[in-house]
XYZ file of C-alpha atoms in Angstrom:
213
model
C 246.090 144.902 75.680
C 242.655 143.330 75.693
C 240.984 142.531 79.016
C 238.613 139.992 77.458
C 238.683 136.324 78.441
C 239.672 133.719 75.887
C 236.451 131.733 75.511
C 237.998 129.154 73.193
C 240.350 127.479 75.654
C 239.649 124.157 77.413
C 240.027 123.971 81.183
C 239.424 121.647 84.120
C 236.696 121.962 86.711
C 238.017 121.262 90.228
C 235.527 120.573 93.021
C 238.219 120.454 95.708
C 241.967 120.816 96.101
C 242.338 117.025 95.985
C 240.086 116.316 93.014
C 241.498 115.169 89.683
C 239.324 117.573 87.769
C 236.973 117.157 84.833
C 237.724 118.654 81.429
C 235.201 121.285 80.368
C 234.372 122.321 76.791
C 235.174 125.847 75.542
C 232.769 128.586 76.594
C 232.414 130.176 73.191
C 228.927 129.928 71.707
C 227.526 129.049 75.144
C 224.998 131.197 76.967
C 225.730 132.222 80.528
C 223.390 132.777 83.464
C 223.689 135.090 86.448
C 223.232 133.775 89.958
C 220.630 135.512 92.139
C 219.948 135.215 95.820
C 221.528 135.844 99.200
C 224.713 137.385 97.876
C 226.690 140.560 98.626
C 224.435 143.685 98.478
C 221.200 141.647 98.705
C 218.550 142.666 101.232
C 217.489 140.006 103.700
C 215.549 139.325 106.853
C 216.078 136.852 109.650
C 214.045 133.692 109.201
C 213.392 133.714 112.947
C 212.379 137.391 113.056
C 210.992 138.958 109.885
C 211.113 142.424 111.465
C 214.908 142.244 111.477
C 215.949 143.426 108.025
C 219.260 144.462 106.563
C 221.842 144.119 103.806
C 224.485 141.465 103.183
C 227.937 143.050 103.219
C 229.780 139.963 102.041
C 230.752 136.369 102.741
C 233.429 135.400 105.229
C 236.260 133.425 103.652
C 239.125 133.696 106.106
C 238.685 130.251 107.682
C 238.110 126.868 106.059
C 235.216 125.948 108.380
C 233.123 128.941 107.282
C 234.513 129.514 103.798
C 231.788 131.233 101.754
C 229.136 129.797 104.081
C 228.763 132.641 106.585
C 227.516 136.109 105.636
C 228.058 139.423 107.373
C 224.820 141.404 107.590
C 224.310 145.029 108.625
C 220.809 145.550 109.976
C 218.596 148.630 109.687
C 219.551 149.630 113.253
C 223.242 149.635 112.153
C 224.073 146.573 114.225
C 225.790 143.751 112.375
C 226.510 140.081 112.792
C 227.389 136.915 110.919
C 224.850 134.316 109.904
C 224.812 130.874 108.326
C 224.295 130.668 104.585
C 225.182 127.022 104.182
C 227.284 126.304 107.249
C 226.129 123.110 108.967
C 223.326 122.852 106.438
C 221.610 125.961 107.729
C 220.522 129.250 106.237
C 219.513 131.816 108.854
C 218.399 134.390 106.300
C 215.494 134.883 103.927
C 215.623 136.957 100.787
C 213.834 140.302 100.455
C 215.572 141.668 97.376
C 218.017 139.459 95.470
C 221.471 140.575 94.442
C 222.827 139.827 90.988
C 225.729 137.517 91.614
C 228.450 135.897 89.518
C 227.716 134.615 86.039
C 228.092 130.930 85.261
C 227.892 128.585 82.299
C 225.235 126.039 83.158
C 226.922 123.126 81.404
C 230.062 123.787 83.450
C 228.306 123.271 86.770
C 228.160 119.617 87.896
C 224.827 117.858 88.301
C 224.107 117.249 91.984
C 224.731 113.603 92.914
C 225.251 111.651 96.117
C 228.976 111.696 95.409
C 229.386 115.469 95.275
C 226.656 116.899 97.490
C 226.549 117.459 101.219
C 224.532 119.573 103.595
C 225.398 123.210 103.187
C 226.063 123.058 99.443
C 224.564 125.861 97.392
C 222.583 124.767 94.335
C 220.677 126.091 91.308
C 218.317 124.498 88.785
C 219.587 121.665 86.655
C 218.609 120.336 83.218
C 215.811 118.189 84.653
C 214.055 121.112 86.342
C 210.331 121.472 85.715
C 210.184 124.806 83.908
C 206.532 125.193 84.863
C 207.484 126.000 88.447
C 209.332 128.977 89.917
C 209.317 127.604 93.444
C 213.015 128.447 93.662
C 212.434 132.087 92.777
C 213.377 131.833 89.121
C 216.128 130.771 86.748
C 219.516 131.340 88.394
C 218.211 131.633 91.949
C 220.241 129.859 94.622
C 219.290 127.563 97.490
C 220.962 125.657 100.337
C 220.956 121.874 100.771
C 219.703 121.345 104.311
C 219.405 117.556 104.302
C 220.875 114.661 102.337
C 219.324 111.167 102.402
C 221.157 108.683 104.596
C 223.647 106.154 103.296
C 223.351 102.856 105.113
C 225.764 99.945 105.120
C 224.126 96.518 105.110
C 226.341 93.563 105.922
C 225.532 90.613 103.645
C 228.056 88.316 105.275
C 226.971 84.710 104.628
C 226.696 82.228 107.473
C 229.211 79.396 107.905
C 226.754 76.947 106.345
C 226.193 79.222 103.380
C 229.916 79.688 102.992
C 230.471 75.926 102.868
C 227.592 75.497 100.447
C 228.879 78.152 98.101
C 232.578 77.654 98.582
C 233.124 77.072 94.897
C 231.411 80.346 94.096
C 233.069 82.564 96.636
C 235.327 82.265 99.629
C 235.056 85.918 100.525
C 232.829 87.659 102.993
C 230.589 89.954 101.036
C 229.678 93.440 102.071
C 227.904 96.088 100.061
C 226.734 99.639 100.546
C 223.042 100.180 100.008
C 221.648 103.683 99.836
C 218.568 104.334 101.829
C 215.840 105.267 99.376
C 213.645 107.844 101.079
C 210.721 109.575 99.436
C 213.120 112.301 98.334
C 216.900 112.351 98.274
C 217.700 115.884 99.416
C 215.986 118.929 100.880
C 216.717 122.416 99.583
C 215.868 125.671 101.317
C 215.715 128.294 98.599
C 216.880 131.808 99.386
C 213.324 133.100 98.924
C 212.298 131.018 101.947
C 210.620 128.119 100.148
C 211.710 124.589 101.044
C 211.284 121.533 98.855
C 212.526 117.959 98.418
C 214.140 116.568 95.279
C 215.067 113.225 93.763
C 218.636 113.243 92.535
C 217.741 110.840 89.723
C 215.784 113.686 88.096
C 218.986 115.718 87.483
C 217.038 118.797 88.495
C 219.849 120.525 90.416
C 223.356 121.772 89.717
C 226.083 122.438 92.270
C 226.586 126.206 92.436
C 229.028 126.338 95.355
C 230.238 123.445 97.500
C 231.589 125.828 100.151
C 234.132 124.517 102.677
C 234.843 121.167 101.002
């Protein structure tokens, strides 16, 4: 009996238990990439105290609130604790020596958009990434979304006079959602400690892990 995966089958990508799913193409003839970063067996230090160094034992996945977004770390003094790696949009750790994580097919990871991203999501480079920069640590390296641009609701309800004037056009009160357009859409703290801002319109990021969604 062969233990190899069937790379020719078509499957659905599910971002959450309630999502309808998106059909993905077969994996055959596609190159895969390994994830690197703050993952089990990686060596890290506390961002708040660089003298505190240790190894990630694994991610905690027993509760929904911290699913894959808290890591257990054993420090050089043999003490251990759990630390945010995505929870509440925070990452308490900084990479010393990356671990080689799970492999992924780049085309199977969704492009980061306002509809699928939130603080705490883990991301990797997307197709629009500037290949002249390794600010993230390199191809396949992971980072944490620490801030997402605000979404504001502007009420465009017409006045009574305007309603009378334009009654033939519309009798309804109009309301629309307008996204705040900051200088950059999201902020990512890469596992190597670097932090940068990105415009989602550039398609420069893919969603690696949406954690407790």
